Amino acid sequence: MRNAIVRLRQLPSHPSEITDNQRVQQTNEEGRFVFTNLDSGDWALSADKSGYASARYGASKYEPRGGRVSIKQNENVKDIVLRLAPQGLITGRVIDVDGEPIEGARVSAMRRIGHDAGVPRLVEAASAITLDNGEYRIPRLDDGRYLVRCIAPRFERAESTSGTEIGYGTTYYPDSPDLLKAGEIAILGGGDIGRIDLRVAPTRLFHVRGRFQPTPSQGPASITLVDASDPTRVFATFSVRPPEYQFDLSRIPPGSYIAYGRSGWDYSLSSHRVELRDRDIDDLLLGPPANEALISVTAKPAERRLNPKGISLSFRATDLDSGSVRAVDVKLRDDLKARLWTSPLGNFARFVVSITGLPERCYVASMQHGGKNVSPDTEIEYTAGAPLDIVIGVDGGTLDGTTLLQDERPVSGAVVALVSTESKIAVRSVKSTEGGAFHITAVPPGEYRLLAWDDVEHADLEDPGFVSRFLDQGAAVKLTANVAARASIRVVQLDTAR
């Protein structure tokens, strides 16, 4: 494929590093590309061309961001093939209750990336703005399942005699303001998914009023309200001033939100979840903010000692204004405690914590931030000053095996998951390597179902409804403390199963 744009970007060797080393090249008439004089290390490779979905080297549903090309010093990596598939399109119109087109609405194709307190977490894959006739066209979509979200333009509206403020809120296809009632649209093999029309109805708008509780050294302060399911979407910002530090966020549609109070030049934060359903909120109190959190680690079973040497916790800010802020590394003291000074993370709303260097067979048994259960390597809603309590299990088992086709031949690249028999979600998942081999380590003792698919999204593994459909095709596995087990599993061909 000629005239495709190929991008090669060097990946940082550690989360705390930032690199902007990128090369861009256009393929020749034979579809070939060549990058020379490269530094050793790991690189991400992708290709784009009009009319096609982006191709990422090593990408799959399980790893949508793709894999990496590892280059050693004086090594030549050859014969890499990137396959560009025909793009998926979602098209349709946005109209109001009278059937009139709405111009300037933002229509987005959203993908599920998990759940938070029962609310699906979403990320925008692509978007488009409606034309004067209400039509929109979202191109260059990969195969997968999407929710379609419409955000109508926000205009000031003259007051009505009833005194109730009216405006447009978020609408999900098909024509529902409720995210939990949104329908999925599947794209397979590209093509135009047309007539995805949305009818946007006016709704009552609300106020969020309250006060930001100051501290003696507080500097500039502001309140930001973001969507709980998509925290990158900011609904309102309000600058608060002394001495009252009061705020009034107006014309907010019904929904689930997080209010963040930001103060001081070090960008310390306070946060509070806000539910707007049938009334204004007049008494929200935010603060005082804090920019230090106590980290505490304990071992399970308690009589076993955990050596903190080599264990590292890496904190990376996400959302809002985190930008390219470096990750912050924290080392545990001998008493398995540490303090995190959050200001180096920047002005953030959520963060991800990664735990590395755990001894063999050790696993994260539980993690709480401010008393709320959270998970490592997933986005965590930041609560200023709240402690981070981590329990490390030191009695994990291991499971080795092979992924097989229905005719018992081994197959590589399958997604293998150990599913809890209680919660019906995956507690561990890996991809099988060459020869179908897989190795799952540091598994908490317990009873599981072992399942394997040719490819599956992480969000599916967190969905009990999805996993339950395949439990009878799995194998029962019981793992005891500090024991190595073996098992083989046949792979479910997901496209056929659907």
Tab-separated table of C-alpha atoms in Angstrom:
chain	number	residue	atom	x	y	z
A	1	MET	CA	0.000	0.000	0.000
A	2	ARG	CA	1.690	3.180	-1.176
A	3	ASN	CA	1.545	6.635	0.413
A	4	ALA	CA	0.634	5.352	3.877
A	5	ILE	CA	2.025	7.375	6.771
A	6	VAL	CA	4.170	5.255	9.107
A	7	ARG	CA	5.135	6.494	12.573
A	8	LEU	CA	7.860	5.069	14.783
A	9	ARG	CA	7.957	6.382	18.358
A	10	GLN	CA	10.512	5.461	21.000
A	11	LEU	CA	9.006	4.244	24.263
A	12	PRO	CA	10.405	5.277	27.659
A	13	SER	CA	12.363	2.609	29.491
A	14	HIS	CA	10.721	3.620	32.790
A	15	PRO	CA	7.358	5.270	33.653
A	16	SER	CA	9.174	8.301	35.091
A	17	GLU	CA	10.893	9.022	31.762
A	18	ILE	CA	9.533	11.183	28.934
A	19	THR	CA	10.683	10.777	25.361
A	20	ASP	CA	9.709	12.679	22.202
A	21	ASN	CA	11.880	10.697	19.792
A	22	GLN	CA	9.614	10.047	16.802
A	23	ARG	CA	10.180	9.318	13.118
A	24	VAL	CA	7.577	9.700	10.354
A	25	GLN	CA	7.818	8.294	6.840
A	26	GLN	CA	5.608	7.737	3.796
A	27	THR	CA	5.617	4.344	2.114
A	28	ASN	CA	6.911	4.048	-1.443
A	29	GLU	CA	5.063	2.636	-4.441
A	30	GLU	CA	5.752	-0.903	-3.144
A	31	GLY	CA	4.374	-0.112	0.309
A	32	ARG	CA	7.813	-0.314	1.899
A	33	PHE	CA	9.277	1.808	4.694
A	34	VAL	CA	12.770	1.943	6.199
A	35	PHE	CA	13.943	3.718	9.379
A	36	THR	CA	17.694	3.944	9.912
A	37	ASN	CA	20.126	5.074	12.630
A	38	LEU	CA	17.775	4.156	15.471
A	39	ASP	CA	18.685	4.101	19.145
A	40	SER	CA	18.471	0.760	20.915
A	41	GLY	CA	15.343	0.251	23.000
A	42	ASP	CA	11.618	-0.305	22.540
A	43	TRP	CA	9.607	1.430	19.820
A	44	ALA	CA	5.900	1.703	18.951
A	45	LEU	CA	5.043	1.355	15.264
A	46	SER	CA	1.822	2.433	13.520
A	47	ALA	CA	0.495	3.272	10.054
A	48	ASP	CA	-2.370	5.428	8.755
A	49	LYS	CA	-4.032	5.994	5.409
A	50	SER	CA	-7.234	7.724	4.423
A	51	GLY	CA	-10.111	5.254	4.186
A	52	TYR	CA	-8.513	2.739	6.563
A	53	ALA	CA	-8.431	2.177	10.291
A	54	SER	CA	-5.079	2.831	11.950
A	55	ALA	CA	-2.750	-0.166	12.108
A	56	ARG	CA	-0.641	-0.665	15.227
A	57	TYR	CA	2.102	-3.251	15.376
A	58	GLY	CA	1.078	-6.098	17.693
A	59	ALA	CA	-2.405	-4.661	18.332
A	60	SER	CA	-5.351	-6.831	19.348
A	61	LYS	CA	-8.561	-6.435	21.319
A	62	TYR	CA	-6.653	-7.505	24.424
A	63	GLU	CA	-3.787	-5.108	23.639
A	64	PRO	CA	-5.368	-2.320	21.537
A	65	ARG	CA	-2.379	-0.028	21.932
A	66	GLY	CA	-0.187	-2.584	20.226
A	67	GLY	CA	3.058	-4.218	21.118
A	68	ARG	CA	6.590	-2.981	20.813
A	69	VAL	CA	9.509	-3.460	18.493
A	70	SER	CA	12.634	-4.130	20.548
A	71	ILE	CA	15.861	-3.054	18.888
A	72	LYS	CA	19.266	-4.009	20.226
A	73	GLN	CA	22.484	-2.180	19.472
A	74	ASN	CA	23.688	-2.767	15.888
A	75	GLU	CA	20.612	-4.913	15.178
A	76	ASN	CA	18.541	-4.755	11.983
A	77	VAL	CA	14.851	-5.612	12.332
A	78	LYS	CA	13.388	-6.654	8.983
A	79	ASP	CA	10.243	-7.848	7.251
A	80	ILE	CA	7.700	-6.226	9.586
A	81	VAL	CA	4.239	-6.198	8.020
A	82	LEU	CA	1.487	-3.756	9.015
A	83	ARG	CA	-1.961	-4.613	7.675
A	84	LEU	CA	-4.427	-1.751	7.204
A	85	ALA	CA	-8.034	-2.894	7.371
A	86	PRO	CA	-10.931	-1.000	5.782
A	87	GLN	CA	-12.238	1.620	8.160
A	88	GLY	CA	-15.479	1.419	10.059
A	89	LEU	CA	-17.889	4.338	9.726
A	90	ILE	CA	-20.754	5.466	11.915
A	91	THR	CA	-23.089	7.967	10.275
A	92	GLY	CA	-26.439	9.481	11.097
A	93	ARG	CA	-28.322	12.650	12.061
A	94	VAL	CA	-28.994	14.570	15.248
A	95	ILE	CA	-32.429	16.187	15.554
A	96	ASP	CA	-34.533	17.780	18.288
A	97	VAL	CA	-37.992	16.714	19.468
A	98	ASP	CA	-39.585	18.696	16.650
A	99	GLY	CA	-37.514	16.901	14.026
A	100	GLU	CA	-35.343	19.944	13.349
A	101	PRO	CA	-31.595	19.313	12.727
A	102	ILE	CA	-29.119	20.341	15.422
A	103	GLU	CA	-25.963	21.921	14.041
A	104	GLY	CA	-22.671	21.898	15.943
A	105	ALA	CA	-23.394	18.877	18.170
A	106	ARG	CA	-20.435	16.661	19.063
A	107	VAL	CA	-21.109	12.993	18.375
A	108	SER	CA	-18.555	10.536	19.753
A	109	ALA	CA	-17.884	6.824	19.363
A	110	MET	CA	-17.068	5.659	22.894
A	111	ARG	CA	-15.472	2.405	24.045
A	112	ARG	CA	-15.881	0.793	27.442
A	113	ILE	CA	-12.645	0.437	29.409
A	114	GLY	CA	-14.046	-0.900	32.673
A	115	HIS	CA	-16.454	-0.082	35.471
A	116	ASP	CA	-16.372	2.227	38.492
A	117	ALA	CA	-19.005	1.809	41.221
A	118	GLY	CA	-21.365	0.243	38.672
A	119	VAL	CA	-20.882	3.069	36.148
A	120	PRO	CA	-19.115	2.074	32.880
A	121	ARG	CA	-15.843	3.903	32.293
A	122	LEU	CA	-15.612	5.235	28.746
A	123	VAL	CA	-12.927	6.561	26.440
A	124	GLU	CA	-13.536	8.450	23.210
A	125	ALA	CA	-12.290	6.604	20.121
A	126	ALA	CA	-13.299	9.257	17.561
A	127	SER	CA	-15.813	12.057	17.120
A	128	ALA	CA	-17.450	14.390	14.592
A	129	ILE	CA	-19.395	17.673	14.616
A	130	THR	CA	-22.834	17.768	12.996
A	131	LEU	CA	-23.401	19.886	9.859
A	132	ASP	CA	-26.225	22.350	9.288
A	133	ASN	CA	-28.521	19.486	8.251
A	134	GLY	CA	-27.715	17.583	11.463
A	135	GLU	CA	-25.637	14.927	9.715
A	136	TYR	CA	-22.407	13.519	11.159
A	137	ARG	CA	-19.772	11.067	9.976
A	138	ILE	CA	-17.281	9.338	12.307
A	139	PRO	CA	-14.553	7.638	10.204
A	140	ARG	CA	-11.487	5.460	10.785
A	141	LEU	CA	-12.940	3.170	13.436
A	142	ASP	CA	-11.374	-0.177	14.306
A	143	ASP	CA	-13.448	-3.318	14.592
A	144	GLY	CA	-15.120	-3.432	17.980
A	145	ARG	CA	-18.140	-2.347	19.991
A	146	TYR	CA	-19.032	1.291	20.538
A	147	LEU	CA	-21.494	3.491	22.362
A	148	VAL	CA	-22.581	6.625	20.494
A	149	ARG	CA	-22.798	9.773	22.624
A	150	CYS	CA	-24.161	13.165	21.566
A	151	ILE	CA	-23.376	16.446	23.280
A	152	ALA	CA	-25.513	19.270	21.910
A	153	PRO	CA	-24.173	22.853	21.824
A	154	ARG	CA	-24.677	24.718	25.097
A	155	PHE	CA	-26.327	28.118	24.758
A	156	GLU	CA	-27.718	30.528	27.269
A	157	ARG	CA	-31.496	30.344	27.268
A	158	ALA	CA	-33.971	33.019	28.247
A	159	GLU	CA	-35.709	32.421	31.553
A	160	SER	CA	-39.150	30.843	31.374
A	161	THR	CA	-42.126	31.942	33.449
A	162	SER	CA	-41.825	28.714	35.461
A	163	GLY	CA	-38.317	29.649	36.602
A	164	THR	CA	-37.011	26.194	35.651
A	165	GLU	CA	-33.823	26.187	33.579
A	166	ILE	CA	-34.050	24.016	30.470
A	167	GLY	CA	-31.336	22.872	28.080
A	168	TYR	CA	-29.826	19.876	26.305
A	169	GLY	CA	-28.039	17.151	28.206
A	170	THR	CA	-26.025	14.163	27.064
A	171	THR	CA	-27.871	11.694	24.824
A	172	TYR	CA	-26.769	8.106	24.166
A	173	TYR	CA	-27.972	6.039	21.242
A	174	PRO	CA	-30.791	5.091	21.104
A	175	ASP	CA	-32.223	8.365	22.457
A	176	SER	CA	-31.513	7.922	26.167
A	177	PRO	CA	-29.882	10.292	28.665
A	178	ASP	CA	-29.033	7.251	30.830
A	179	LEU	CA	-25.639	5.674	30.130
A	180	LEU	CA	-26.838	2.343	31.546
A	181	LYS	CA	-29.523	2.207	28.817
A	182	ALA	CA	-27.128	2.923	25.956
A	183	GLY	CA	-27.013	0.369	23.155
A	184	GLU	CA	-23.810	-1.012	21.627
A	185	ILE	CA	-22.950	-0.811	17.945
A	186	ALA	CA	-20.664	-3.523	16.586
A	187	ILE	CA	-18.240	-2.961	13.712
A	188	LEU	CA	-16.742	-6.039	12.085
A	189	GLY	CA	-14.735	-5.944	8.888
A	190	GLY	CA	-15.210	-2.203	8.381
A	191	GLY	CA	-18.175	-0.793	6.512
A	192	ASP	CA	-20.689	1.995	7.038
A	193	ILE	CA	-23.000	1.640	10.006
A	194	GLY	CA	-25.618	4.155	8.916
A	195	ARG	CA	-28.837	5.651	10.229
A	196	ILE	CA	-27.556	5.935	13.795
A	197	ASP	CA	-29.846	8.885	14.463
A	198	LEU	CA	-30.187	10.599	17.821
A	199	ARG	CA	-33.164	12.629	18.994
A	200	VAL	CA	-32.076	15.131	21.633
A	201	ALA	CA	-34.776	16.180	24.108
A	202	PRO	CA	-34.606	19.195	26.412
A	203	THR	CA	-34.136	18.460	30.098
A	204	ARG	CA	-34.073	20.342	33.361
A	205	LEU	CA	-30.686	21.830	34.274
A	206	PHE	CA	-29.350	22.143	37.802
A	207	HIS	CA	-27.065	24.195	40.047
A	208	VAL	CA	-24.222	22.890	42.188
A	209	ARG	CA	-23.552	25.417	44.939
A	210	GLY	CA	-21.290	25.257	47.933
A	211	ARG	CA	-18.117	26.472	49.559
A	212	PHE	CA	-14.467	25.657	49.215
A	213	GLN	CA	-13.008	25.335	52.705
A	214	PRO	CA	-9.762	27.309	52.771
A	215	THR	CA	-6.443	26.667	54.475
A	216	PRO	CA	-4.202	29.373	55.968
A	217	SER	CA	-1.759	29.225	53.051
A	218	GLN	CA	-4.337	28.846	50.303
A	219	GLY	CA	-3.663	30.712	47.066
A	220	PRO	CA	-5.758	30.793	43.885
A	221	ALA	CA	-8.602	28.299	43.978
A	222	SER	CA	-11.160	26.906	41.520
A	223	ILE	CA	-13.860	24.252	41.261
A	224	THR	CA	-14.057	21.860	38.289
A	225	LEU	CA	-16.958	19.514	37.550
A	226	VAL	CA	-16.205	16.485	35.344
A	227	ASP	CA	-18.195	13.536	34.023
A	228	ALA	CA	-17.801	10.519	36.351
A	229	SER	CA	-17.739	8.072	33.416
A	230	ASP	CA	-15.413	10.210	31.253
A	231	PRO	CA	-13.323	12.494	33.514
A	232	THR	CA	-11.630	14.139	30.540
A	233	ARG	CA	-14.967	15.834	29.858
A	234	VAL	CA	-15.173	19.049	31.875
A	235	PHE	CA	-18.667	20.502	32.407
A	236	ALA	CA	-17.909	23.656	34.351
A	237	THR	CA	-15.129	25.564	36.081
A	238	PHE	CA	-15.616	28.252	38.720
A	239	SER	CA	-12.967	30.479	40.305
A	240	VAL	CA	-13.544	30.941	44.042
A	241	ARG	CA	-12.312	33.985	45.925
A	242	PRO	CA	-11.742	34.874	49.555
A	243	PRO	CA	-13.108	35.365	52.050
A	244	GLU	CA	-16.274	33.369	51.305
A	245	TYR	CA	-14.817	30.905	48.752
A	246	GLN	CA	-18.334	30.205	47.517
A	247	PHE	CA	-19.177	28.734	44.132
A	248	ASP	CA	-22.228	28.257	41.916
A	249	LEU	CA	-21.937	25.894	38.950
A	250	SER	CA	-24.998	26.530	36.808
A	251	ARG	CA	-26.890	24.850	33.963
A	252	ILE	CA	-25.610	21.326	34.646
A	253	PRO	CA	-27.585	18.426	33.047
A	254	PRO	CA	-28.638	15.397	35.128
A	255	GLY	CA	-25.904	12.833	35.633
A	256	SER	CA	-23.043	11.533	37.750
A	257	TYR	CA	-20.131	13.918	38.298
A	258	ILE	CA	-16.983	14.487	40.312
A	259	ALA	CA	-16.341	17.955	41.730
A	260	TYR	CA	-12.695	18.862	42.205
A	261	GLY	CA	-11.502	21.773	44.277
A	262	ARG	CA	-8.025	22.952	43.309
A	263	SER	CA	-6.060	25.397	45.392
A	264	GLY	CA	-2.600	26.834	45.887
A	265	TRP	CA	0.270	27.079	43.509
A	266	ASP	CA	1.117	23.419	44.194
A	267	TYR	CA	-2.252	22.298	42.776
A	268	SER	CA	-3.454	20.303	45.767
A	269	LEU	CA	-6.912	18.820	45.328
A	270	SER	CA	-10.152	17.972	47.091
A	271	SER	CA	-12.883	15.901	45.465
A	272	HIS	CA	-16.494	14.860	45.958
A	273	ARG	CA	-18.882	12.695	43.912
A	274	VAL	CA	-22.036	14.539	42.849
A	275	GLU	CA	-25.338	12.980	41.703
A	276	LEU	CA	-27.785	15.314	39.941
A	277	ARG	CA	-31.211	13.759	39.464
A	278	ASP	CA	-34.173	15.855	40.559
A	279	ARG	CA	-32.919	18.843	42.563
A	280	ASP	CA	-30.169	21.418	42.908
A	281	ILE	CA	-27.282	20.859	45.312
A	282	ASP	CA	-26.869	23.868	47.597
A	283	ASP	CA	-24.525	22.738	50.377
A	284	LEU	CA	-21.484	21.026	48.833
A	285	LEU	CA	-18.363	21.480	50.990
A	286	LEU	CA	-14.959	20.846	49.434
A	287	GLY	CA	-11.714	20.845	51.337
A	288	PRO	CA	-9.523	21.586	52.981
A	289	PRO	CA	-7.155	20.221	50.340
A	290	ALA	CA	-4.115	18.158	51.129
A	291	ASN	CA	-1.106	17.266	49.043
A	292	GLU	CA	0.349	14.448	51.085
A	293	ALA	CA	-0.858	10.878	51.487
A	294	LEU	CA	0.306	8.089	53.775
A	295	ILE	CA	1.064	4.754	52.090
A	296	SER	CA	0.859	1.635	54.227
A	297	VAL	CA	1.623	-1.964	53.159
A	298	THR	CA	0.807	-5.099	55.147
A	299	ALA	CA	1.438	-8.778	54.464
A	300	LYS	CA	-1.171	-11.538	54.260
A	301	PRO	CA	-0.917	-13.946	56.100
A	302	ALA	CA	0.187	-11.497	58.790
A	303	GLU	CA	2.702	-13.904	60.326
A	304	ARG	CA	4.746	-13.920	57.111
A	305	ARG	CA	7.308	-11.135	56.762
A	306	LEU	CA	7.463	-9.064	53.560
A	307	ASN	CA	10.855	-7.689	52.590
A	308	PRO	CA	10.387	-4.148	51.184
A	309	LYS	CA	13.727	-4.196	49.378
A	310	GLY	CA	13.187	-3.851	45.654
A	311	ILE	CA	9.464	-3.036	45.904
A	312	SER	CA	8.608	0.199	44.105
A	313	LEU	CA	5.343	2.105	43.737
A	314	SER	CA	5.034	4.337	40.687
A	315	PHE	CA	2.312	7.034	40.610
A	316	ARG	CA	1.255	8.600	37.306
A	317	ALA	CA	-1.315	11.383	36.999
A	318	THR	CA	-4.106	11.131	34.419
A	319	ASP	CA	-6.909	13.426	33.194
A	320	LEU	CA	-7.391	17.178	33.473
A	321	ASP	CA	-4.102	19.075	33.229
A	322	SER	CA	-1.643	16.268	33.963
A	323	GLY	CA	-0.144	16.671	30.475
A	324	SER	CA	3.288	15.127	30.252
A	325	VAL	CA	3.974	15.088	34.003
A	326	ARG	CA	6.503	12.468	34.958
A	327	ALA	CA	5.557	9.537	37.153
A	328	VAL	CA	6.612	9.702	40.799
A	329	ASP	CA	8.427	6.691	42.284
A	330	VAL	CA	8.061	5.893	45.987
A	331	LYS	CA	10.194	3.401	47.945
A	332	LEU	CA	8.893	1.682	51.064
A	333	ARG	CA	10.704	2.072	54.375
A	334	ASP	CA	11.606	-0.949	56.501
A	335	ASP	CA	8.294	-0.541	58.350
A	336	LEU	CA	6.439	-0.929	55.000
A	337	LYS	CA	5.237	2.670	55.025
A	338	ALA	CA	5.924	5.705	52.862
A	339	ARG	CA	4.605	9.186	52.170
A	340	LEU	CA	3.531	10.469	48.771
A	341	TRP	CA	3.935	14.185	48.136
A	342	THR	CA	1.360	14.703	45.402
A	343	SER	CA	2.328	18.142	44.087
A	344	PRO	CA	4.992	16.748	41.670
A	345	LEU	CA	2.172	14.859	39.937
A	346	GLY	CA	0.742	18.156	38.716
A	347	ASN	CA	-2.859	19.296	38.482
A	348	PHE	CA	-4.622	15.960	38.239
A	349	ALA	CA	-7.985	14.350	38.905
A	350	ARG	CA	-7.135	10.662	38.680
A	351	PHE	CA	-3.990	8.611	39.014
A	352	VAL	CA	-2.627	5.147	38.297
A	353	VAL	CA	-0.365	3.280	40.712
A	354	SER	CA	1.870	0.466	39.484
A	355	ILE	CA	3.590	-1.894	41.909
A	356	THR	CA	6.794	-3.544	40.734
A	357	GLY	CA	9.526	-5.608	42.328
A	358	LEU	CA	7.243	-7.882	44.352
A	359	PRO	CA	8.945	-11.097	45.436
A	360	GLU	CA	8.074	-14.342	43.667
A	361	ARG	CA	4.555	-15.616	44.439
A	362	CYS	CA	3.507	-12.284	45.968
A	363	TYR	CA	0.390	-10.502	44.732
A	364	VAL	CA	-1.768	-7.495	45.546
A	365	ALA	CA	-4.540	-8.963	47.692
A	366	SER	CA	-6.392	-5.659	48.095
A	367	MET	CA	-5.857	-1.925	47.794
A	368	GLN	CA	-7.906	0.933	49.229
A	369	HIS	CA	-7.679	4.666	48.687
A	370	GLY	CA	-9.581	6.610	51.319
A	371	GLY	CA	-11.441	3.439	52.342
A	372	LYS	CA	-12.603	2.725	48.779
A	373	ASN	CA	-11.527	-0.475	47.041
A	374	VAL	CA	-9.315	0.272	44.025
A	375	SER	CA	-7.055	-1.720	41.712
A	376	PRO	CA	-3.430	-1.294	40.629
A	377	ASP	CA	-2.736	-0.253	37.029
A	378	THR	CA	-6.252	1.183	36.647
A	379	GLU	CA	-7.398	4.772	37.016
A	380	ILE	CA	-8.192	5.763	40.591
A	381	GLU	CA	-10.313	8.740	41.559
A	382	TYR	CA	-8.077	10.992	43.634
A	383	THR	CA	-9.204	11.963	47.146
A	384	ALA	CA	-6.892	14.578	48.629
A	385	GLY	CA	-4.980	13.429	51.699
A	386	ALA	CA	-6.661	10.017	51.779
A	387	PRO	CA	-4.379	7.120	52.791
A	388	LEU	CA	-3.439	4.350	50.386
A	389	ASP	CA	-3.596	0.957	52.114
A	390	ILE	CA	-2.146	-2.028	50.270
A	391	VAL	CA	-2.310	-5.669	51.348
A	392	ILE	CA	0.257	-7.978	49.727
A	393	GLY	CA	-0.432	-11.696	49.665
A	394	VAL	CA	2.727	-13.734	50.097
A	395	ASP	CA	1.318	-17.227	49.488
A	396	GLY	CA	0.463	-17.150	45.790
A	397	GLY	CA	0.427	-20.197	43.556
A	398	THR	CA	1.385	-20.596	39.901
A	399	LEU	CA	-0.386	-22.138	36.920
A	400	ASP	CA	1.271	-23.354	33.724
A	401	GLY	CA	-0.398	-24.863	30.716
A	402	THR	CA	-1.138	-24.812	26.996
A	403	THR	CA	-3.887	-23.225	24.913
A	404	LEU	CA	-5.367	-25.652	22.397
A	405	LEU	CA	-7.618	-25.563	19.359
A	406	GLN	CA	-10.623	-27.874	19.236
A	407	ASP	CA	-8.479	-30.505	17.452
A	408	GLU	CA	-5.966	-30.382	20.346
A	409	ARG	CA	-3.318	-28.481	18.381
A	410	PRO	CA	-1.527	-25.794	20.427
A	411	VAL	CA	-2.207	-22.166	19.434
A	412	SER	CA	-0.291	-19.042	20.414
A	413	GLY	CA	-1.647	-15.542	21.081
A	414	ALA	CA	-4.785	-16.649	22.953
A	415	VAL	CA	-6.049	-14.660	25.936
A	416	VAL	CA	-6.046	-16.868	29.035
A	417	ALA	CA	-8.021	-15.838	32.119
A	418	LEU	CA	-8.435	-17.213	35.616
A	419	VAL	CA	-11.976	-16.289	36.645
A	420	SER	CA	-13.134	-16.049	40.235
A	421	THR	CA	-15.998	-18.448	40.908
A	422	GLU	CA	-17.532	-15.849	43.233
A	423	SER	CA	-17.333	-12.563	41.319
A	424	LYS	CA	-17.326	-14.063	37.781
A	425	ILE	CA	-14.550	-11.684	36.700
A	426	ALA	CA	-10.951	-12.374	35.749
A	427	VAL	CA	-8.384	-12.086	38.531
A	428	ARG	CA	-5.454	-12.844	36.236
A	429	SER	CA	-5.100	-12.807	32.448
A	430	VAL	CA	-2.181	-13.345	30.056
A	431	LYS	CA	-1.561	-14.107	26.390
A	432	SER	CA	-0.182	-17.493	25.429
A	433	THR	CA	3.226	-17.482	23.773
A	434	GLU	CA	4.777	-19.627	21.058
A	435	GLY	CA	3.525	-23.181	21.213
A	436	GLY	CA	0.475	-22.086	23.197
A	437	ALA	CA	2.360	-21.983	26.489
A	438	PHE	CA	1.122	-19.738	29.278
A	439	HIS	CA	2.399	-18.990	32.766
A	440	ILE	CA	0.274	-17.308	35.424
A	441	THR	CA	2.066	-16.495	38.640
A	442	ALA	CA	1.255	-15.111	42.083
A	443	VAL	CA	-2.364	-16.302	42.116
A	444	PRO	CA	-4.272	-16.055	45.416
A	445	PRO	CA	-5.316	-19.465	46.812
A	446	GLY	CA	-8.861	-20.356	45.798
A	447	GLU	CA	-11.159	-22.004	43.275
A	448	TYR	CA	-11.283	-20.697	39.694
A	449	ARG	CA	-12.493	-21.383	36.182
A	450	LEU	CA	-9.789	-21.340	33.512
A	451	LEU	CA	-10.957	-19.823	30.210
A	452	ALA	CA	-9.291	-18.893	26.915
A	453	TRP	CA	-10.406	-16.859	23.893
A	454	ASP	CA	-8.779	-16.124	20.555
A	455	ASP	CA	-9.049	-12.416	21.448
A	456	VAL	CA	-11.065	-10.430	23.976
A	457	GLU	CA	-11.172	-6.930	25.446
A	458	HIS	CA	-10.155	-6.168	29.032
A	459	ALA	CA	-13.601	-4.640	29.595
A	460	ASP	CA	-15.167	-8.031	28.734
A	461	LEU	CA	-13.058	-9.755	31.375
A	462	GLU	CA	-14.487	-7.311	33.955
A	463	ASP	CA	-18.077	-7.977	32.854
A	464	PRO	CA	-19.674	-10.874	34.823
A	465	GLY	CA	-22.446	-11.131	32.242
A	466	PHE	CA	-19.987	-11.693	29.409
A	467	VAL	CA	-17.805	-14.146	31.338
A	468	SER	CA	-20.797	-16.189	32.579
A	469	ARG	CA	-21.687	-17.088	28.973
A	470	PHE	CA	-18.491	-19.139	28.675
A	471	LEU	CA	-18.065	-20.648	32.155
A	472	ASP	CA	-19.252	-24.076	31.024
A	473	GLN	CA	-16.494	-24.097	28.380
A	474	GLY	CA	-13.794	-23.559	30.995
A	475	ALA	CA	-11.904	-25.893	33.275
A	476	ALA	CA	-12.149	-25.981	37.060
A	477	VAL	CA	-8.866	-25.085	38.778
A	478	LYS	CA	-8.109	-25.155	42.503
A	479	LEU	CA	-4.942	-23.431	43.636
A	480	THR	CA	-3.539	-23.826	47.133
A	481	ALA	CA	-0.952	-21.683	48.874
A	482	ASN	CA	2.549	-21.777	47.360
A	483	VAL	CA	1.693	-24.645	44.977
A	484	ALA	CA	2.523	-24.927	41.253
A	485	ALA	CA	-0.295	-26.407	39.150
A	486	ARG	CA	-0.760	-27.335	35.486
A	487	ALA	CA	-3.801	-27.248	33.205
A	488	SER	CA	-4.604	-27.006	29.493
A	489	ILE	CA	-7.588	-25.232	27.966
A	490	ARG	CA	-9.368	-25.147	24.610
A	491	VAL	CA	-9.690	-21.713	23.035
A	492	VAL	CA	-13.106	-20.186	22.384
A	493	GLN	CA	-13.332	-18.646	18.904
A	494	LEU	CA	-15.110	-15.468	19.961
A	495	ASP	CA	-16.406	-14.303	16.595
A	496	THR	CA	-18.022	-17.700	16.071
A	497	ALA	CA	-19.362	-17.756	19.632
A	498	ARG	CA	-21.027	-14.348	19.218
